[in-house]
Coordinates of C-alpha atoms and ligand atoms in Angstrom, one line a residue:
M1 CA -0.5 -0.3 0.2
A2 CA 2.7 2.2 1.2
F3 CA 5.1 1.6 -2.1
L4 CA 2.0 2.3 -4.6
Q5 CA 1.6 5.4 -3.0
G6 CA 4.7 6.1 -3.7
L7 CA 5.4 5.2 -7.2
D8 CA 2.3 7.8 -7.2
S9 CA 4.4 10.7 -5.7
H10 CA 5.0 14.1 -7.6
I11 CA 8.9 14.2 -8.5
V12 CA 10.2 17.2 -10.0
I13 CA 13.8 17.3 -11.6
V14 CA 15.6 20.9 -12.0
G15 CA 18.0 20.8 -15.3
C16 CA 17.9 18.5 -18.5
G17 CA 21.2 17.5 -18.1
I18 CA 22.7 14.5 -18.5
S19 CA 22.2 14.0 -14.4
G20 CA 18.8 14.6 -15.0
I21 CA 17.8 12.4 -17.5
G22 CA 19.3 9.7 -16.3
A23 CA 17.3 10.2 -12.7
A24 CA 13.9 10.6 -14.9
Q25 CA 14.6 7.4 -16.7
K26 CA 15.9 5.5 -13.2
L27 CA 12.4 6.2 -11.6
L28 CA 10.2 5.8 -14.7
S29 CA 12.0 1.8 -15.1
H30 CA 10.9 1.4 -11.2
G31 CA 7.1 2.8 -11.7
F32 CA 6.9 6.7 -10.9
H33 CA 5.1 8.2 -12.9
N34 CA 4.5 11.7 -11.8
V35 CA 7.8 12.6 -12.7
R36 CA 8.7 16.0 -14.9
I37 CA 11.4 17.6 -15.8
I38 CA 12.0 21.4 -15.4
E39 CA 14.6 23.1 -18.0
A40 CA 15.3 26.8 -18.5
T41 CA 16.3 26.5 -21.9
G42 CA 15.0 25.3 -25.1
R43 CA 17.0 22.3 -25.5
S44 CA 18.4 18.9 -22.7
G45 CA 21.8 18.3 -23.0
G46 CA 23.3 21.3 -21.0
R47 CA 26.7 21.1 -20.9
I48 CA 26.5 17.9 -23.7
R49 CA 25.7 20.3 -26.9
T50 CA 26.9 19.5 -30.2
G51 CA 27.3 22.5 -33.0
R52 CA 28.3 23.1 -36.3
L53 CA 31.3 24.8 -38.0
G54 CA 30.7 25.0 -41.8
D55 CA 29.5 21.6 -42.9
K56 CA 31.2 19.2 -40.0
I57 CA 30.0 18.0 -36.2
V58 CA 32.1 20.0 -33.1
E59 CA 31.4 19.7 -29.9
I60 CA 30.8 23.3 -27.6
G61 CA 31.0 20.9 -24.3
A62 CA 31.9 17.8 -23.6
N63 CA 33.8 15.7 -26.3
W64 CA 35.6 12.4 -24.6
I65 CA 34.6 9.8 -23.7
H66 CA 37.1 9.9 -20.3
G67 CA 37.8 6.0 -19.8
P68 CA 35.8 4.7 -22.3
S69 CA 35.1 1.0 -19.9
Q70 CA 33.2 -1.3 -18.8
E71 CA 33.1 0.3 -15.5
N72 CA 31.6 3.7 -17.3
P73 CA 27.9 4.0 -17.7
V74 CA 28.7 6.9 -20.4
F75 CA 30.7 3.8 -22.7
R76 CA 27.9 1.0 -21.4
L77 CA 25.2 3.2 -22.3
A78 CA 27.0 4.6 -26.3
C79 CA 27.8 0.5 -26.9
Q80 CA 23.8 -0.2 -26.5
Y81 CA 22.7 2.3 -28.7
N82 CA 25.6 1.5 -31.0
L83 CA 27.2 5.4 -30.9
L84 CA 30.6 4.5 -31.4
D85 CA 33.1 3.3 -33.5
E86 CA 34.4 -0.1 -33.7
K87 CA 38.0 0.6 -32.8
S88 CA 36.6 2.6 -29.5
M89 CA 35.1 -0.5 -28.6
T90 CA 38.1 -3.1 -29.1
E91 CA 39.4 -4.4 -26.0
E92 CA 42.4 -3.6 -26.4
N93 CA 41.7 0.3 -26.5
Q94 CA 39.2 -0.4 -23.3
S95 CA 42.3 -1.5 -21.3
V96 CA 44.4 1.3 -22.3
D97 CA 45.6 3.6 -18.9
V98 CA 45.8 7.1 -20.3
G99 CA 45.7 9.1 -17.3
G100 CA 43.0 11.6 -17.9
H101 CA 45.4 13.4 -20.3
P102 CA 45.3 14.3 -23.8
P103 CA 47.3 12.3 -26.5
F104 CA 50.7 13.7 -26.4
V105 CA 52.6 13.6 -30.3
P106 CA 53.8 17.2 -30.3
D107 CA 54.5 19.8 -32.6
L108 CA 55.9 22.8 -30.7
F109 CA 56.3 26.3 -31.9
S110 CA 58.4 29.2 -29.8
S111 CA 57.3 32.6 -29.6
S112 CA 60.3 33.3 -31.9
G113 CA 58.4 31.4 -34.3
K114 CA 60.8 28.8 -34.1
R115 CA 60.5 24.9 -34.4
L116 CA 61.2 23.5 -31.4
S117 CA 62.3 19.6 -31.2
P118 CA 60.1 17.1 -28.9
E119 CA 63.7 15.9 -27.4
L120 CA 64.0 19.5 -26.6
A121 CA 61.0 19.7 -24.7
G122 CA 61.4 15.7 -23.3
P123 CA 62.7 16.7 -19.8
A124 CA 60.4 19.5 -19.2
S125 CA 57.3 17.2 -19.7
A126 CA 58.7 13.9 -18.2
L127 CA 60.0 16.5 -14.7
F128 CA 55.9 17.7 -15.3
T129 CA 54.7 14.4 -15.4
G130 CA 56.4 13.4 -12.5
L131 CA 55.3 16.4 -10.1
L132 CA 51.6 16.1 -11.5
Q133 CA 51.5 12.4 -10.0
E134 CA 53.3 13.4 -6.6
C135 CA 50.7 16.0 -6.0
Q136 CA 48.2 12.9 -6.8
E137 CA 49.8 10.8 -4.2
F138 CA 49.1 13.1 -1.6
H139 CA 45.4 12.5 -1.4
A140 CA 45.9 8.7 0.1
S141 CA 49.2 9.9 2.4
G142 CA 46.9 12.9 3.6
R143 CA 49.7 15.1 3.6
E144 CA 49.9 18.4 1.7
P145 CA 53.2 20.5 1.8
V146 CA 51.5 23.6 0.4
P147 CA 47.9 24.6 -0.1
S148 CA 47.8 24.0 -3.8
V149 CA 49.2 22.3 -7.0
G150 CA 50.4 25.2 -8.6
E151 CA 52.0 25.8 -5.7
Y152 CA 54.1 22.4 -5.3
V153 CA 54.3 22.5 -8.7
K154 CA 56.3 25.3 -9.2
R155 CA 58.4 25.5 -5.8
E156 CA 59.4 21.5 -6.9
A157 CA 60.3 22.2 -10.7
A158 CA 62.4 25.3 -9.6
R159 CA 64.1 23.6 -7.2
R160 CA 64.9 20.1 -9.1
T161 CA 65.6 21.9 -12.3
A162 CA 68.2 23.8 -10.1
E163 CA 70.1 20.5 -9.5
E164 CA 69.7 18.7 -11.9
W165 CA 69.8 21.1 -15.0
R166 CA 72.8 23.0 -13.3
D167 CA 74.9 22.0 -16.2
E168 CA 72.5 22.5 -18.8
P169 CA 73.1 26.0 -21.2
A170 CA 70.8 28.8 -19.8
D171 CA 69.5 28.7 -23.0
T172 CA 68.0 25.6 -23.0
R173 CA 67.2 25.7 -19.4
A174 CA 65.2 28.7 -19.5
L175 CA 63.0 27.4 -22.9
Q176 CA 62.5 23.9 -20.1
L177 CA 60.9 26.4 -17.3
A178 CA 58.7 28.6 -20.0
M179 CA 57.7 24.6 -21.4
M180 CA 56.2 24.0 -18.1
S181 CA 54.5 26.9 -17.5
M182 CA 52.5 26.1 -21.1
L183 CA 52.0 22.7 -19.4
L184 CA 50.4 24.5 -15.9
K185 CA 48.4 25.9 -19.0
L186 CA 47.2 23.1 -20.1
E187 CA 46.5 22.0 -16.7
C188 CA 44.5 24.9 -15.6
C189 CA 41.8 23.6 -18.7
I190 CA 41.6 20.0 -17.7
S191 CA 40.9 20.9 -14.4
G192 CA 39.2 23.8 -15.3
T193 CA 40.4 26.7 -13.1
H194 CA 41.8 30.4 -13.3
T195 CA 45.0 29.0 -11.7
M196 CA 46.6 25.4 -10.4
D197 CA 47.2 27.7 -7.3
D198 CA 43.7 27.6 -6.9
V199 CA 43.4 23.9 -6.9
G200 CA 43.7 22.1 -3.8
L201 CA 47.2 19.5 -3.1
G202 CA 45.4 17.0 -0.7
A203 CA 41.9 16.9 -2.7
F204 CA 44.0 16.5 -6.3
G205 CA 43.8 12.9 -5.9
M206 CA 40.3 12.9 -5.8
Y207 CA 39.7 12.7 -8.9
K208 CA 39.6 9.0 -10.3
T209 CA 40.4 7.8 -14.4
L210 CA 39.1 4.8 -15.0
P211 CA 40.7 3.1 -18.2
G212 CA 40.4 3.0 -22.0
L213 CA 41.7 5.2 -24.5
D214 CA 39.4 8.5 -24.4
C215 CA 37.7 8.8 -27.1
T216 CA 34.4 10.3 -29.1
F217 CA 30.9 10.2 -30.7
P218 CA 31.1 10.3 -34.7
G219 CA 27.9 12.1 -34.9
G220 CA 28.2 13.8 -31.6
Y221 CA 27.7 13.4 -28.2
E222 CA 24.2 15.1 -28.5
G223 CA 23.4 11.7 -29.8
L224 CA 23.3 9.7 -27.0
I225 CA 20.9 12.5 -25.0
H226 CA 18.6 11.5 -28.1
C227 CA 18.8 8.4 -27.2
M228 CA 18.1 8.6 -23.8
M229 CA 15.0 11.2 -24.2
K230 CA 13.7 8.6 -26.7
E231 CA 13.3 6.6 -24.3
L232 CA 10.8 9.4 -21.9
P233 CA 7.3 10.1 -22.4
K234 CA 7.3 12.8 -25.1
D235 CA 5.7 15.7 -23.1
I236 CA 7.7 15.0 -19.7
V237 CA 10.5 18.0 -19.5
S238 CA 8.8 21.5 -19.9
Y239 CA 11.3 23.7 -21.7
N240 CA 11.9 27.8 -21.1
T241 CA 10.9 27.5 -18.1
P242 CA 13.2 28.7 -15.8
V243 CA 13.1 28.0 -12.2
K244 CA 13.2 30.9 -10.2
C245 CA 12.5 29.5 -6.4
I246 CA 11.9 26.1 -4.5
H247 CA 9.2 26.8 -1.4
W248 CA 10.1 23.5 0.2
N249 CA 9.2 22.6 4.1
D250 CA 5.7 23.3 3.5
S251 CA 6.5 27.0 3.8
V252 CA 3.6 27.4 0.7
Q253 CA 0.5 25.4 1.4
R254 CA -1.1 24.1 -2.6
T255 CA -3.8 21.7 -2.2
S256 CA -4.3 19.6 -5.6
P257 CA -7.6 19.0 -7.2
S258 CA -7.8 15.6 -5.7
G259 CA -7.5 17.0 -1.8
R260 CA -3.5 15.5 -1.6
T261 CA -1.1 18.6 -0.2
F262 CA 2.6 18.7 -1.1
P263 CA 5.6 19.7 1.0
V264 CA 7.0 21.4 -1.9
L265 CA 6.1 23.8 -4.4
V266 CA 8.5 25.0 -7.7
E267 CA 8.2 28.3 -8.7
C268 CA 9.3 29.4 -12.2
E269 CA 10.5 32.8 -13.6
S270 CA 7.3 32.7 -15.5
G271 CA 5.2 32.7 -12.7
E272 CA 3.8 28.8 -13.4
T273 CA 4.1 26.0 -10.2
F274 CA 4.7 22.4 -10.3
P275 CA 3.2 20.8 -6.4
A276 CA 5.8 18.2 -5.2
D277 CA 7.0 15.8 -3.0
H278 CA 10.5 15.6 -4.4
V279 CA 12.4 18.0 -6.2
I280 CA 16.0 16.4 -8.0
V281 CA 18.2 19.9 -8.4
T282 CA 20.9 19.2 -10.9
V283 CA 21.7 22.8 -12.0
P284 CA 25.5 23.5 -12.3
L285 CA 27.3 24.2 -9.5
G286 CA 28.4 27.8 -10.9
Y287 CA 24.2 28.6 -11.2
L288 CA 24.6 27.7 -7.7
K289 CA 27.0 29.9 -6.4
K290 CA 25.0 33.1 -8.3
H291 CA 21.9 31.8 -6.8
Q292 CA 22.3 29.8 -3.7
E293 CA 20.9 32.9 -1.5
T294 CA 17.7 32.9 -3.8
L295 CA 17.1 29.6 -5.3
L296 CA 15.5 28.0 -2.5
S297 CA 13.0 29.0 0.7
P298 CA 13.7 28.7 3.6
P299 CA 17.4 28.3 2.3
L300 CA 19.9 26.6 1.8
P301 CA 21.5 25.8 5.4
L302 CA 24.9 27.1 6.2
S303 CA 26.7 23.9 5.5
K304 CA 25.4 23.5 1.7
V305 CA 26.4 27.3 1.5
H306 CA 29.9 27.5 3.0
S307 CA 30.8 23.9 0.9
I308 CA 29.2 25.9 -2.3
Q309 CA 31.4 28.8 -1.9
R310 CA 34.5 26.9 -1.0
M311 CA 34.3 24.3 -4.4
G312 CA 36.0 25.0 -7.2
F313 CA 33.8 25.7 -11.0
G314 CA 35.8 27.8 -13.4
T315 CA 35.5 28.2 -17.1
N316 CA 37.4 26.4 -19.9
N317 CA 36.7 27.2 -23.7
K318 CA 37.7 26.1 -26.7
I319 CA 38.1 27.8 -29.8
F320 CA 37.7 26.0 -33.2
M321 CA 39.4 26.6 -36.2
E322 CA 39.4 25.8 -39.8
F323 CA 42.0 25.8 -42.2
N324 CA 42.3 24.9 -46.1
E325 CA 45.6 23.1 -45.2
P326 CA 47.7 22.4 -42.4
F327 CA 50.5 23.9 -40.7
W328 CA 51.2 21.0 -38.4
D329 CA 53.0 17.5 -39.0
P330 CA 50.2 14.7 -40.1
D331 CA 50.7 12.2 -37.2
C332 CA 50.8 15.6 -34.7
E333 CA 47.7 15.2 -32.0
T334 CA 48.6 18.5 -30.2
I335 CA 50.3 21.4 -31.0
F336 CA 52.1 23.9 -27.9
F337 CA 52.9 27.1 -28.2
V338 CA 56.0 27.8 -25.5
W339 CA 56.0 31.7 -24.7
E340 CA 59.9 32.1 -24.4
D341 CA 59.8 35.1 -21.9
E342 CA 58.2 32.8 -19.3
T343 CA 61.0 31.1 -17.6
D344 CA 59.5 31.3 -14.1
L345 CA 56.4 29.2 -14.3
V346 CA 53.4 31.5 -14.6
D347 CA 49.9 30.1 -15.6
V348 CA 48.1 33.7 -15.6
V349 CA 49.1 36.4 -18.0
P350 CA 50.0 39.9 -16.5
N351 CA 47.1 42.0 -18.0
V352 CA 44.0 39.9 -19.0
E353 CA 43.1 42.8 -21.5
M354 CA 46.4 42.7 -23.3
S355 CA 48.0 39.5 -23.2
W356 CA 44.5 37.2 -23.2
I357 CA 46.0 35.5 -26.4
K358 CA 48.9 34.2 -24.0
K359 CA 46.6 32.1 -21.6
L360 CA 46.0 29.6 -24.5
F361 CA 48.4 26.9 -24.7
G362 CA 47.8 25.6 -28.1
F363 CA 45.4 22.8 -30.1
T364 CA 44.3 19.9 -30.5
V365 CA 44.0 18.5 -34.2
L366 CA 40.5 16.8 -34.6
K367 CA 40.9 13.8 -35.8
P368 CA 39.9 12.1 -38.5
T369 CA 40.6 14.5 -41.2
E370 CA 38.6 12.5 -43.4
R371 CA 35.8 13.6 -41.1
Y372 CA 36.8 17.3 -39.9
G373 CA 39.4 18.5 -42.5
H374 CA 42.0 20.8 -41.3
M375 CA 40.4 21.6 -38.4
L376 CA 41.9 23.0 -34.9
C377 CA 41.0 23.1 -31.3
G378 CA 42.0 25.8 -29.3
W379 CA 42.0 25.7 -25.3
I380 CA 41.6 28.5 -22.8
A381 CA 40.9 28.7 -18.7
G382 CA 40.6 31.3 -16.2
H383 CA 39.8 34.9 -16.7
E384 CA 41.2 35.1 -19.5
S385 CA 38.8 32.7 -20.7
E386 CA 36.4 34.6 -19.3
Y387 CA 37.6 38.2 -20.9
M388 CA 37.8 36.0 -24.2
E389 CA 34.0 35.3 -24.2
S390 CA 33.5 39.6 -24.5
L391 CA 35.1 40.1 -27.6
P392 CA 33.4 40.1 -30.7
E393 CA 34.1 36.8 -32.9
A394 CA 36.1 38.5 -35.4
E395 CA 38.7 40.1 -33.0
V396 CA 39.0 36.8 -31.5
Q397 CA 40.3 35.3 -34.9
Q398 CA 42.0 38.6 -35.9
S399 CA 44.1 37.7 -32.4
I400 CA 44.9 34.0 -32.7
T401 CA 45.5 34.4 -36.5
E402 CA 48.1 37.2 -35.4
L403 CA 49.4 34.4 -32.9
I404 CA 49.8 31.1 -35.1
R405 CA 51.8 33.6 -38.0
R406 CA 54.4 34.7 -34.8
F407 CA 54.9 31.2 -33.7
T408 CA 54.9 29.4 -37.2
G409 CA 56.8 32.2 -38.8
N410 CA 54.3 31.8 -41.5
P411 CA 52.6 35.7 -42.2
T412 CA 50.3 33.9 -44.5
I413 CA 48.3 31.1 -42.7
T414 CA 44.2 32.5 -42.6
P415 CA 42.1 30.6 -41.0
K416 CA 38.9 30.2 -43.2
R417 CA 36.6 30.4 -40.0
I418 CA 36.4 29.9 -36.3
L419 CA 33.7 28.8 -33.4
R420 CA 33.9 29.5 -30.1
S421 CA 31.9 28.4 -26.6
Q422 CA 31.2 30.7 -24.3
W423 CA 30.4 29.0 -21.1
Y424 CA 31.1 31.9 -18.6
H425 CA 28.3 33.9 -20.3
D426 CA 25.9 30.9 -20.2
P427 CA 23.1 32.5 -17.5
Y428 CA 22.6 28.5 -16.5
T429 CA 25.7 27.5 -16.3
Y430 CA 28.6 30.2 -15.1
G431 CA 31.7 28.5 -16.1
S432 CA 32.4 24.6 -17.3
Y433 CA 33.1 22.3 -14.3
T434 CA 34.2 21.7 -11.0
Y435 CA 37.3 21.6 -9.3
V436 CA 38.4 20.7 -5.8
A437 CA 39.4 24.2 -4.5
K438 CA 42.4 24.6 -2.3
G439 CA 41.1 24.1 1.6
C440 CA 38.3 21.6 0.2
S441 CA 38.0 18.1 0.9
E442 CA 35.3 14.7 -0.1
Y443 CA 33.6 16.2 3.1
D444 CA 32.5 19.1 1.0
I445 CA 31.3 17.3 -2.0
D446 CA 29.1 14.9 0.3
I447 CA 27.6 18.0 2.0
L448 CA 26.7 19.7 -1.5
A449 CA 25.1 15.9 -2.0
E450 CA 23.1 15.7 1.0
P451 CA 19.2 16.0 0.8
L452 CA 17.0 18.6 2.4
P453 CA 15.6 18.6 5.3
L454 CA 18.6 17.7 6.6
K455 CA 19.2 14.3 9.5
G456 CA 17.4 14.7 12.6
S457 CA 14.6 17.0 10.9
N458 CA 10.9 15.7 11.8
T459 CA 9.4 17.5 8.8
K460 CA 9.3 15.2 5.5
P461 CA 12.1 13.4 4.2
L462 CA 13.7 14.0 0.9
Q463 CA 12.1 16.8 -0.4
V464 CA 14.8 18.5 -2.1
L465 CA 17.7 15.9 -3.6
F466 CA 20.5 17.0 -5.5
A467 CA 22.5 15.6 -8.2
G468 CA 24.8 16.6 -11.4
E469 CA 28.4 16.5 -12.0
A470 CA 29.9 18.4 -8.4
T471 CA 28.4 15.9 -6.1
N472 CA 30.4 12.8 -7.3
Q473 CA 33.5 12.6 -5.4
S474 CA 35.5 10.9 -7.8
F475 CA 33.9 11.9 -11.0
F476 CA 32.9 15.4 -10.4
S477 CA 33.8 17.6 -14.3
T478 CA 32.8 14.4 -16.3
V479 CA 29.4 13.3 -17.9
H480 CA 29.6 10.3 -16.3
G481 CA 30.1 11.7 -13.0
A482 CA 26.8 13.7 -13.8
L483 CA 24.8 10.8 -14.9
L484 CA 25.8 8.6 -11.9
S485 CA 24.8 10.9 -9.6
G486 CA 21.3 11.3 -11.4
W487 CA 20.8 7.3 -10.7
R488 CA 22.2 7.8 -7.3
E489 CA 19.0 10.8 -6.3
A490 CA 17.0 8.6 -8.1
E491 CA 17.9 5.4 -5.8
R492 CA 17.6 7.1 -3.0
L493 CA 14.0 7.8 -3.7
I494 CA 13.2 4.4 -4.7
S495 CA 14.7 2.6 -1.7
H496 CA 12.6 5.1 0.8
Y497 CA 9.9 3.4 -0.7
S498 CA 10.6 0.3 -1.3
P499 CA 8.6 -2.6 0.1
S500 CA 11.5 -3.9 2.1
S501 CA 12.4 -0.6 2.9
Y502 CA 9.0 0.3 4.4
S503 CA 8.8 -2.8 6.4
V504 CA 12.3 -2.2 8.2
S505 CA 11.3 1.2 8.9
L506 CA 7.9 0.1 10.8
G507 CA 10.2 -2.8 12.2
S508 CA 12.4 -0.2 14.3
K509 CA 9.3 1.4 15.2
L510 CA 7.2 -1.1 16.8
Ligands
FAD1 C1 34.3 22.8 -22.4 C2 33.7 21.7 -21.8 C3 33.8 20.4 -21.9 C4 33.9 19.2 -21.6 N1 34.5 17.9 -21.5 C5 34.4 17.3 -21.4 C6 34.3 15.6 -21.7 O1 35.5 15.7 -22.6 N2 34.4 14.7 -20.9 C7 33.7 14.3 -20.1 O2 33.3 13.9 -19.4 N3 32.6 15.9 -19.7 C8 33.2 17.0 -19.7 N4 32.7 17.9 -19.6 C9 31.9 18.0 -18.5 C10 30.3 17.6 -19.0 O3 30.0 17.9 -19.9 C11 29.8 18.1 -17.1 O4 30.0 17.2 -16.4 C12 28.1 16.8 -18.3 O5 27.3 17.4 -18.8 C13 27.0 17.6 -16.6 O6 25.8 17.3 -16.7 P1 25.0 17.8 -15.2 O7 23.9 17.0 -16.0 O8 25.4 17.6 -14.0 O9 24.9 19.7 -15.7 P2 24.4 20.1 -16.8 O10 24.4 19.3 -18.3 O11 25.0 21.2 -17.2 O12 22.7 20.3 -16.5 C14 22.0 21.1 -15.8 C15 20.8 22.0 -16.9 O13 20.0 22.7 -15.7 C16 19.3 23.9 -16.1 N5 19.4 24.7 -15.4 C17 20.1 25.4 -14.6 N6 19.5 26.4 -14.0 C18 18.1 26.2 -13.9 C19 17.1 26.3 -13.5 N7 16.9 27.9 -12.2 N8 15.8 26.1 -14.0 C20 15.5 24.9 -14.7 N9 16.9 24.6 -15.4 C21 18.1 25.2 -14.9 C22 20.7 23.9 -17.4 O14 20.3 25.2 -18.5 C23 21.2 22.7 -17.5 O15 20.5 22.1 -19.1 C24 33.0 19.2 -20.9 C25 32.4 20.4 -20.4 C26 32.5 21.7 -21.2 C27 31.8 22.9 -20.1
NAG2 C1 42.2 2.0 -30.5 O1 41.3 3.3 -31.0 C2 42.5 4.5 -31.7 C3 41.7 5.5 -32.5 O2 40.1 5.2 -32.8 C4 42.9 3.6 -33.6 O3 43.3 4.1 -34.5 C5 43.3 1.6 -33.0 O4 43.1 1.4 -34.4 C6 42.1 1.2 -32.3 N1 42.9 -0.2 -31.5 C7 42.3 -1.4 -31.7 C8 43.2 -2.7 -31.1 O5 41.6 -1.7 -32.3
NAG3 C1 10.4 23.4 8.7 O1 9.5 23.8 9.2 C2 9.7 23.1 10.7 C3 8.1 23.1 11.5 O2 7.4 24.2 10.8 C4 10.1 23.8 11.7 O3 10.7 23.5 13.0 C5 12.1 24.1 10.3 O4 12.3 24.8 11.9 C6 11.3 24.8 9.5 N1 13.1 24.2 8.9 C7 13.6 25.4 8.1 C8 14.9 25.1 7.4 O5 13.2 26.3 7.8
NAG4 C1 30.4 8.2 -7.3 O1 30.7 7.8 -8.5 C2 31.6 6.2 -7.8 C3 31.9 5.6 -9.2 O2 30.6 4.4 -9.3 C4 30.8 5.5 -7.2 O3 31.3 4.4 -6.7 C5 29.9 6.6 -5.8 O4 29.4 6.0 -4.7 C6 29.6 7.8 -6.5 N1 29.9 8.5 -5.5 C7 28.3 9.4 -4.9 C8 29.1 10.3 -3.9 O5 27.4 9.3 -5.8

């Protein structure tokens, strides 16, 4: 009896990204039938967003399945829907471990227009990779000699290069250090942070990689969203309906025509309201940082407010550029730009407006060429990236063209067209993805994920639940982390109402 009532409960999911869609799918498959998704924008997918440059498909948001192997639910779904290349699905590629970094067949250029040999850059990248590995190990050891990854890398690199590279010619040593500045900027893109000085050293190892050679969706990541949406009832989503305030704790009384009362009322910007027994909030951490004061009434408890403020959410943007001919080698996978003056390990520019472009560490080459033509994807993180978003596209194109001409020494290189992402200016995201900032730990992520009312309250349980990329300790910042978090909150409701848990809680009362 109680179980049947549970299946009748009204569940509202705020946000139609992959975490919200995953939660809806799981709830419906367990018999809950009053499920509604409310989405601010006119589309589903959130930060999974496929766009076009000319006739080519490009990913404005997520690009790779990180760690495509059986443990990864996004990989399993993509295989099930038949969305991947045969090559991505081989056993061999599922067992490769890349440790979360892009392929490294580099073309290196310097700011004086010279091509650098990979051998020259080898020692710097070996030292850098080693230092990052050391950073990851502080999580298990529980020690933290300095507060941030940036401070550790800078300190250790300065110390070790002074010792180990003592006998190198001064200009070689300078170039190695400049190379490491570039690698720090690359790391800012991976973490989605302004500077590695903001990323917590002890927490850096919380992020877990899965085995598998990162792969992409030949038809676009959004294909996955379309397949998942097809399995949901047609009209389950209210689009273009930004949620303004979630009134919970019976703070607004609303009775349905059938005489039922609901502890929660979801109020939208449009004035429309949705009564609910449970709400699963999946809005990005960037949105929560901006709107945490008004999104809930009564407001979020202080513990949550503090964790939302402490956790990191930064910007990483892509700039796609198409060329008539390549200026890179046929086997090149990543193009790196090394500023020769950056010998004191820096990952921020001195003046954002004047020199934001120095933050762009380089480009990945989109492969295979038969599919993309000669297309590059530039990467830029931090405040410099946020400033770039505010410039007219033509100005961005001009700046990057000048940059490429300078580094290659070829004054005729001209991109055909460009397309850039603008995640910081997206009013429903305010940035790209989560990182664990200085002073944060798994504790903060647990607090973000904690449902309301908090334990110990004697009001109706599980009124407001929290999912989304930011709420998984090991896989924050990824699509699979987001999907798992949606499933987790759906399971929380499912087990809350399941007959076995009902009898257990009844038993304990008797
Ligand atoms: C540039 C970039 C590159 C990335 N690359 C990768 C990658 O290669 N691999 C990978 O695994 N991950 C990558 N990610 C991360 C990945 O895209 C996200 O972790 C994941 O898509 C997040 O899903 P989500 O459901 O948690 O949030 P979202 O997809 O952001 O969904 C949240 C939804 O909530 C909606 N919303 C917000 N406010 C409101 C409101 N008030 N009312 C109603 N709706 C609201 C939003 O419009 C959005 O649709 C990348 C992200 C970015 C930005
Ligand atoms: C693994 O993937 C890469 C990139 O798609 C591909 O070139 C390679 O052939 C694959 N390996 C196998 C064994 O299929
Ligand atoms: C929720 O309502 C109860 C009962 O009215 C009240 O005691 C409690 O303080 C409220 N909780 C919050 C967070 O406002
Ligand atoms: C995060 O994902 C991992 C991998 O499935 C899972 O073991 C863990 O329970 C998840 N954590 C949370 C808090 O959802």
